[in-house]
Amino acid sequence: GEEQEAARILGEYHRSRGADQEAAHYLEQAGEFLEAGDVHRKLQDFGRAGQAYERAGDRAQAAEMYRLGGHPARAAANFEKIGRYEEAAECWKESGDARRCAASLTQAGRLLQAGEIYRTAQSEETCLSAGAEISSWGPEYVSASALQGTLVRAITSVLTKTQETCSGVRVVDPLSPKAIKRKSGASSV
């Protein structure tokens, strides 16, 4: 009510005098987050501008300000919320989060690029699924097929080594799921 109105008036007063720090403070107190964001942007306080724009619900400006302010993960999260997945992927990459970068690329329809990042991040299962989504009629099909082939060979190699290592191991008393529940004291539903 009255306190917010007083803060808004003080914010405008300080803004008209060029006292931008004070203006931003009072505009935020008044809930005038877009205006406060504009003042923080003018002051080149991009992190605080991003916060103000985010509170105002302006995800696009928030993302841009967070990016300029050196907060790529917060920028990426805001880009994702407005469906700008390629820009989100760039920001996740800047932040060092390869998996979230690949997830954003998948959302953007950049499946081959996402698959390559998943492969680099050693997430073969996700990589295979991203490669499988690429249509056999698309221009990336040959590269995706090669990528899947490489992964299948790697997985086969690991399974072969595991089989060789475990070939002398003999399971003496295999337990069914019911027997495990009985031994652990869990009641069956």
mmCIF file of C-alpha atoms in Angstrom:
data_model
loop_
_atom_site.group_PDB
_atom_site.id
_atom_site.type_symbol
_atom_site.label_atom_id
_atom_site.label_comp_id
_atom_site.label_asym_id
_atom_site.label_seq_id
_atom_site.Cartn_x
_atom_site.Cartn_y
_atom_site.Cartn_z
ATOM 1 C CA GLY A 1 0.000 0.000 0.000
ATOM 2 C CA GLU A 2 1.325 3.291 1.210
ATOM 3 C CA GLU A 3 4.889 2.090 1.871
ATOM 4 C CA GLN A 4 5.208 0.751 -1.673
ATOM 5 C CA GLU A 5 3.848 3.988 -3.119
ATOM 6 C CA ALA A 6 6.281 6.020 -1.007
ATOM 7 C CA ALA A 7 9.171 3.812 -2.150
ATOM 8 C CA ARG A 8 8.102 4.232 -5.795
ATOM 9 C CA ILE A 9 7.989 8.023 -5.428
ATOM 10 C CA LEU A 10 11.420 8.045 -3.752
ATOM 11 C CA GLY A 11 12.759 5.794 -6.509
ATOM 12 C CA GLU A 12 11.520 8.137 -9.233
ATOM 13 C CA TYR A 13 12.833 11.144 -7.311
ATOM 14 C CA HIS A 14 16.344 9.665 -7.001
ATOM 15 C CA ARG A 15 16.233 8.533 -10.606
ATOM 16 C CA SER A 16 15.414 12.067 -11.785
ATOM 17 C CA ARG A 17 18.384 13.387 -9.770
ATOM 18 C CA GLY A 18 20.743 10.803 -11.290
ATOM 19 C CA ALA A 19 21.194 8.986 -7.982
ATOM 20 C CA ASP A 20 20.786 5.604 -9.637
ATOM 21 C CA GLN A 21 21.893 3.372 -6.742
ATOM 22 C CA GLU A 22 19.284 4.877 -4.457
ATOM 23 C CA ALA A 23 16.701 4.818 -7.232
ATOM 24 C CA ALA A 24 17.217 1.098 -7.830
ATOM 25 C CA HIS A 25 16.944 0.379 -4.112
ATOM 26 C CA TYR A 26 13.620 2.189 -3.728
ATOM 27 C CA LEU A 27 12.204 0.861 -6.993
ATOM 28 C CA GLU A 28 12.884 -2.676 -5.794
ATOM 29 C CA GLN A 29 11.214 -1.916 -2.459
ATOM 30 C CA ALA A 30 8.203 -0.640 -4.402
ATOM 31 C CA GLY A 31 8.039 -3.851 -6.432
ATOM 32 C CA GLU A 32 8.914 -1.953 -9.631
ATOM 33 C CA PHE A 33 11.339 -4.626 -10.776
ATOM 34 C CA LEU A 34 11.398 -3.786 -14.494
ATOM 35 C CA GLU A 35 12.358 -0.201 -13.719
ATOM 36 C CA ALA A 36 14.892 -1.348 -11.112
ATOM 37 C CA GLY A 37 16.365 -3.716 -13.696
ATOM 38 C CA ASP A 38 16.712 -0.848 -16.161
ATOM 39 C CA VAL A 39 18.578 1.202 -13.548
ATOM 40 C CA HIS A 40 20.899 -1.712 -12.657
ATOM 41 C CA ARG A 41 21.550 -2.240 -16.373
ATOM 42 C CA LYS A 42 22.469 1.448 -16.724
ATOM 43 C CA LEU A 43 24.857 1.027 -13.778
ATOM 44 C CA GLN A 44 26.269 -2.085 -15.511
ATOM 45 C CA ASP A 45 25.408 -4.154 -12.461
ATOM 46 C CA PHE A 46 24.249 -6.984 -14.691
ATOM 47 C CA GLY A 47 23.792 -9.610 -11.971
ATOM 48 C CA ARG A 48 21.393 -7.389 -10.018
ATOM 49 C CA ALA A 49 19.687 -6.359 -13.256
ATOM 50 C CA GLY A 50 19.148 -10.048 -13.991
ATOM 51 C CA GLN A 51 17.633 -10.593 -10.552
ATOM 52 C CA ALA A 52 15.289 -7.638 -10.962
ATOM 53 C CA TYR A 53 14.143 -8.712 -14.427
ATOM 54 C CA GLU A 54 13.685 -12.272 -13.190
ATOM 55 C CA ARG A 55 11.475 -11.049 -10.336
ATOM 56 C CA ALA A 56 9.492 -9.010 -12.870
ATOM 57 C CA GLY A 57 8.976 -12.175 -14.936
ATOM 58 C CA ASP A 58 11.000 -10.939 -17.913
ATOM 59 C CA ARG A 59 13.027 -14.097 -18.501
ATOM 60 C CA ALA A 60 14.598 -12.879 -21.765
ATOM 61 C CA GLN A 61 16.123 -9.763 -20.232
ATOM 62 C CA ALA A 62 17.064 -11.673 -17.089
ATOM 63 C CA ALA A 63 18.940 -14.251 -19.172
ATOM 64 C CA GLU A 64 20.788 -11.584 -21.148
ATOM 65 C CA MET A 65 21.792 -9.717 -17.998
ATOM 66 C CA TYR A 66 22.932 -12.867 -16.200
ATOM 67 C CA ARG A 67 24.996 -13.772 -19.231
ATOM 68 C CA LEU A 68 26.628 -10.340 -19.342
ATOM 69 C CA GLY A 69 27.165 -10.487 -15.582
ATOM 70 C CA GLY A 70 29.093 -13.758 -15.756
ATOM 71 C CA HIS A 71 26.327 -16.024 -14.430
ATOM 72 C CA PRO A 72 25.915 -18.482 -17.333
ATOM 73 C CA ALA A 73 23.992 -21.142 -15.372
ATOM 74 C CA ARG A 74 21.338 -18.637 -14.270
ATOM 75 C CA ALA A 75 21.207 -17.300 -17.833
ATOM 76 C CA ALA A 76 20.740 -20.836 -19.187
ATOM 77 C CA ALA A 77 17.913 -21.611 -16.768
ATOM 78 C CA ASN A 78 16.059 -18.471 -17.871
ATOM 79 C CA PHE A 79 16.650 -19.185 -21.565
ATOM 80 C CA GLU A 80 15.227 -22.687 -21.059
ATOM 81 C CA LYS A 81 12.091 -21.307 -19.409
ATOM 82 C CA ILE A 82 11.313 -19.270 -22.536
ATOM 83 C CA GLY A 83 12.186 -22.036 -24.988
ATOM 84 C CA ARG A 84 15.447 -20.537 -26.272
ATOM 85 C CA TYR A 85 17.291 -23.839 -26.027
ATOM 86 C CA GLU A 86 20.252 -23.106 -28.311
ATOM 87 C CA GLU A 87 21.170 -20.069 -26.230
ATOM 88 C CA ALA A 88 20.611 -22.119 -23.086
ATOM 89 C CA ALA A 89 23.002 -24.759 -24.439
ATOM 90 C CA GLU A 90 25.677 -22.118 -25.070
ATOM 91 C CA CYS A 91 25.310 -20.873 -21.504
ATOM 92 C CA TRP A 92 25.388 -24.392 -20.017
ATOM 93 C CA LYS A 93 28.568 -24.963 -22.021
ATOM 94 C CA GLU A 94 30.058 -21.735 -20.613
ATOM 95 C CA SER A 95 29.155 -22.902 -17.106
ATOM 96 C CA GLY A 96 30.864 -26.253 -17.682
ATOM 97 C CA ASP A 97 27.685 -28.352 -17.400
ATOM 98 C CA ALA A 98 28.011 -30.652 -20.417
ATOM 99 C CA ARG A 99 24.989 -32.808 -19.612
ATOM 100 C CA ARG A 100 22.617 -29.851 -19.315
ATOM 101 C CA CYS A 101 24.158 -28.382 -22.464
ATOM 102 C CA ALA A 102 23.371 -31.608 -24.317
ATOM 103 C CA ALA A 103 19.849 -31.701 -22.874
ATOM 104 C CA SER A 104 19.189 -28.177 -24.164
ATOM 105 C CA LEU A 105 20.590 -29.113 -27.561
ATOM 106 C CA THR A 106 18.232 -32.095 -27.616
ATOM 107 C CA GLN A 107 15.319 -29.748 -26.875
ATOM 108 C CA ALA A 108 16.520 -27.508 -29.733
ATOM 109 C CA GLY A 109 16.500 -30.475 -32.109
ATOM 110 C CA ARG A 110 20.295 -30.496 -32.446
ATOM 111 C CA LEU A 111 20.446 -34.227 -31.741
ATOM 112 C CA LEU A 112 23.778 -35.094 -33.349
ATOM 113 C CA GLN A 113 25.550 -32.315 -31.483
ATOM 114 C CA ALA A 114 23.808 -33.416 -28.264
ATOM 115 C CA GLY A 115 24.875 -37.024 -28.875
ATOM 116 C CA GLU A 116 28.490 -35.987 -29.344
ATOM 117 C CA ILE A 117 28.450 -34.034 -26.080
ATOM 118 C CA TYR A 118 26.827 -36.948 -24.226
ATOM 119 C CA ARG A 119 29.517 -39.222 -25.658
ATOM 120 C CA THR A 120 32.257 -36.871 -24.513
ATOM 121 C CA ALA A 121 30.609 -36.742 -21.085
ATOM 122 C CA GLN A 122 30.617 -40.573 -21.153
ATOM 123 C CA SER A 123 26.872 -40.994 -21.006
ATOM 124 C CA GLU A 124 26.591 -43.685 -23.657
ATOM 125 C CA GLU A 125 22.974 -44.659 -22.991
ATOM 126 C CA THR A 126 21.738 -41.103 -23.451
ATOM 127 C CA CYS A 127 23.999 -40.698 -26.464
ATOM 128 C CA LEU A 128 22.498 -43.768 -28.110
ATOM 129 C CA SER A 129 18.983 -42.528 -27.487
ATOM 130 C CA ALA A 130 19.778 -39.066 -28.920
ATOM 131 C CA GLY A 131 21.279 -40.702 -31.994
ATOM 132 C CA ALA A 132 18.256 -42.983 -32.384
ATOM 133 C CA GLU A 133 15.907 -39.995 -32.507
ATOM 134 C CA ILE A 134 17.538 -38.656 -35.656
ATOM 135 C CA SER A 135 15.407 -39.570 -38.630
ATOM 136 C CA SER A 136 16.969 -41.916 -41.159
ATOM 137 C CA TRP A 137 15.995 -39.351 -43.785
ATOM 138 C CA GLY A 138 17.802 -36.457 -42.123
ATOM 139 C CA PRO A 139 21.204 -35.121 -43.226
ATOM 140 C CA GLU A 140 22.772 -36.084 -39.881
ATOM 141 C CA TYR A 141 21.810 -39.763 -40.202
ATOM 142 C CA VAL A 142 25.196 -41.011 -41.450
ATOM 143 C CA SER A 143 27.096 -39.241 -38.680
ATOM 144 C CA ALA A 144 24.577 -40.415 -36.076
ATOM 145 C CA SER A 145 24.871 -43.993 -37.296
ATOM 146 C CA ALA A 146 28.663 -43.814 -37.076
ATOM 147 C CA LEU A 147 28.400 -42.391 -33.564
ATOM 148 C CA GLN A 148 26.043 -45.180 -32.496
ATOM 149 C CA GLY A 149 28.356 -47.776 -34.061
ATOM 150 C CA THR A 150 31.316 -46.444 -32.087
ATOM 151 C CA LEU A 151 29.311 -46.608 -28.874
ATOM 152 C CA VAL A 152 27.995 -50.090 -29.538
ATOM 153 C CA ARG A 153 31.569 -51.306 -30.123
ATOM 154 C CA ALA A 154 32.709 -49.662 -26.861
ATOM 155 C CA ILE A 155 29.838 -51.190 -24.886
ATOM 156 C CA THR A 156 30.454 -54.614 -26.459
ATOM 157 C CA SER A 157 34.125 -54.378 -25.481
ATOM 158 C CA VAL A 158 33.232 -53.569 -21.860
ATOM 159 C CA LEU A 159 30.712 -56.416 -21.706
ATOM 160 C CA THR A 160 33.255 -58.871 -23.146
ATOM 161 C CA LYS A 161 35.854 -57.837 -20.555
ATOM 162 C CA THR A 162 33.248 -58.153 -17.784
ATOM 163 C CA GLN A 163 32.285 -61.628 -18.994
ATOM 164 C CA GLU A 164 35.943 -62.699 -19.094
ATOM 165 C CA THR A 165 36.539 -61.338 -15.581
ATOM 166 C CA CYS A 166 33.445 -63.022 -14.149
ATOM 167 C CA SER A 167 33.755 -66.342 -16.018
ATOM 168 C CA GLY A 168 35.177 -68.160 -12.970
ATOM 169 C CA VAL A 169 32.602 -66.792 -10.539
ATOM 170 C CA ARG A 170 29.881 -69.265 -9.551
ATOM 171 C CA VAL A 171 26.631 -68.155 -7.933
ATOM 172 C CA VAL A 172 25.867 -70.628 -5.188
ATOM 173 C CA ASP A 173 22.514 -69.503 -3.821
ATOM 174 C CA PRO A 174 20.630 -67.119 -6.079
ATOM 175 C CA LEU A 175 17.759 -65.404 -4.280
ATOM 176 C CA SER A 176 14.431 -64.493 -5.800
ATOM 177 C CA PRO A 177 12.983 -61.036 -5.066
ATOM 178 C CA LYS A 178 10.508 -62.668 -2.632
ATOM 179 C CA ALA A 179 13.328 -64.428 -0.777
ATOM 180 C CA ILE A 180 15.250 -61.140 -0.511
ATOM 181 C CA LYS A 181 12.184 -59.434 0.986
ATOM 182 C CA ARG A 182 11.711 -62.302 3.466
ATOM 183 C CA LYS A 183 15.353 -62.187 4.556
ATOM 184 C CA SER A 184 15.294 -58.417 4.953
ATOM 185 C CA GLY A 185 12.117 -58.580 7.039
ATOM 186 C CA ALA A 186 9.977 -56.658 4.568
ATOM 187 C CA SER A 187 6.393 -57.753 4.334
ATOM 188 C CA SER A 188 4.886 -58.523 0.971
ATOM 189 C CA VAL A 189 2.021 -56.333 -0.172
#
